[in-house]
Coordinates of C-alpha atoms in Angstrom, one line a residue:
M1 CA 0.0 0.0 0.0
E2 CA 1.4 3.4 -1.0
I3 CA 0.5 6.4 1.1
K4 CA -1.4 8.8 -1.1
L5 CA -2.3 11.7 1.2
L6 CA -2.2 12.9 4.9
T7 CA -5.3 15.0 5.8
F8 CA -5.8 16.8 9.1
P9 CA -7.6 19.9 10.5
A10 CA -5.8 23.1 9.4
D11 CA -5.7 24.4 13.0
S12 CA -4.2 21.2 14.4
P13 CA -1.6 19.5 12.2
P14 CA -0.2 16.2 13.5
L15 CA 3.3 17.5 13.9
C16 CA 4.6 14.3 15.5
V17 CA 3.4 12.3 12.5
I18 CA 4.9 14.8 10.0
V19 CA 8.3 14.8 11.9
A20 CA 8.4 11.0 12.3
A21 CA 7.8 10.6 8.5
K22 CA 10.5 13.2 7.7
V23 CA 13.0 11.5 10.0
A24 CA 12.1 8.1 8.4
G25 CA 12.5 9.5 4.9
I26 CA 8.8 9.0 4.1
T27 CA 7.3 11.6 1.8
L28 CA 3.8 12.7 2.9
H29 CA 1.6 14.9 0.7
S30 CA -0.9 16.7 2.8
E31 CA -3.9 18.9 2.8
A32 CA -6.2 20.4 5.4
S33 CA -9.6 18.8 6.0
A34 CA -12.3 18.8 8.7
S35 CA -11.5 15.2 9.8
V36 CA -9.1 13.8 12.4
P37 CA -5.6 13.1 11.0
T38 CA -5.9 10.4 8.3
L39 CA -3.7 8.6 6.0
D40 CA -5.3 7.7 2.6
F41 CA -3.7 4.9 0.7
S42 CA -3.6 4.3 -3.0
D43 CA -5.8 1.2 -2.7
G44 CA -8.6 3.1 -0.9
H45 CA -7.7 2.0 2.7
K46 CA -7.5 4.7 5.4
L47 CA -6.0 4.9 8.9
H48 CA -7.4 7.5 11.3
G49 CA -5.9 9.1 14.4
T50 CA -2.5 10.4 15.4
Y51 CA -1.6 7.3 17.4
A52 CA -2.4 4.9 14.6
L53 CA -0.5 7.0 12.1
L54 CA 2.6 7.1 14.3
R55 CA 2.5 3.3 14.7
Y56 CA 2.2 2.9 11.0
I57 CA 5.1 5.2 10.2
G58 CA 7.1 3.5 12.9
R59 CA 6.4 0.0 11.4
I60 CA 7.3 1.0 7.8
A61 CA 10.4 3.0 8.6
T62 CA 13.6 1.4 7.2
I63 CA 15.8 3.0 9.9
P64 CA 17.0 0.3 12.2
N65 CA 15.2 0.3 15.6
F66 CA 13.1 3.3 14.7
Y67 CA 10.2 1.7 16.5
G68 CA 12.3 -0.3 19.0
Q69 CA 14.2 -3.5 18.8
N70 CA 11.3 -5.7 20.0
A71 CA 7.7 -5.5 21.2
Y72 CA 8.7 -4.5 24.7
E73 CA 10.7 -1.5 23.5
S74 CA 7.9 -0.5 21.1
A75 CA 5.5 -0.4 23.9
K76 CA 7.8 1.1 26.6
G77 CA 7.5 4.6 25.2
L78 CA 3.7 4.4 25.6
V79 CA 3.7 3.4 29.2
K80 CA 4.7 5.6 32.1
D81 CA 4.2 4.5 35.7
G82 CA 2.1 1.6 34.5
K83 CA -0.4 3.9 32.7
V84 CA -0.8 4.5 29.0

């Protein structure tokens, strides 16, 4: 699946998604919309929400250990003091 477009509210761009994609070398074409942050794919699929978009970028990044070396490290950044 190829990412076709990132859409997000004009007054609230998902900067963490944009920066993660930039660091990972992933080109994102974007435009403002009234919806939550969404990745539209060339095959018609969509992912919604900043958290889901960050996880997707992390999984497809080709940088070694961008998303952690294993499942524990991937989740460790999400949990602080036993809370998500």
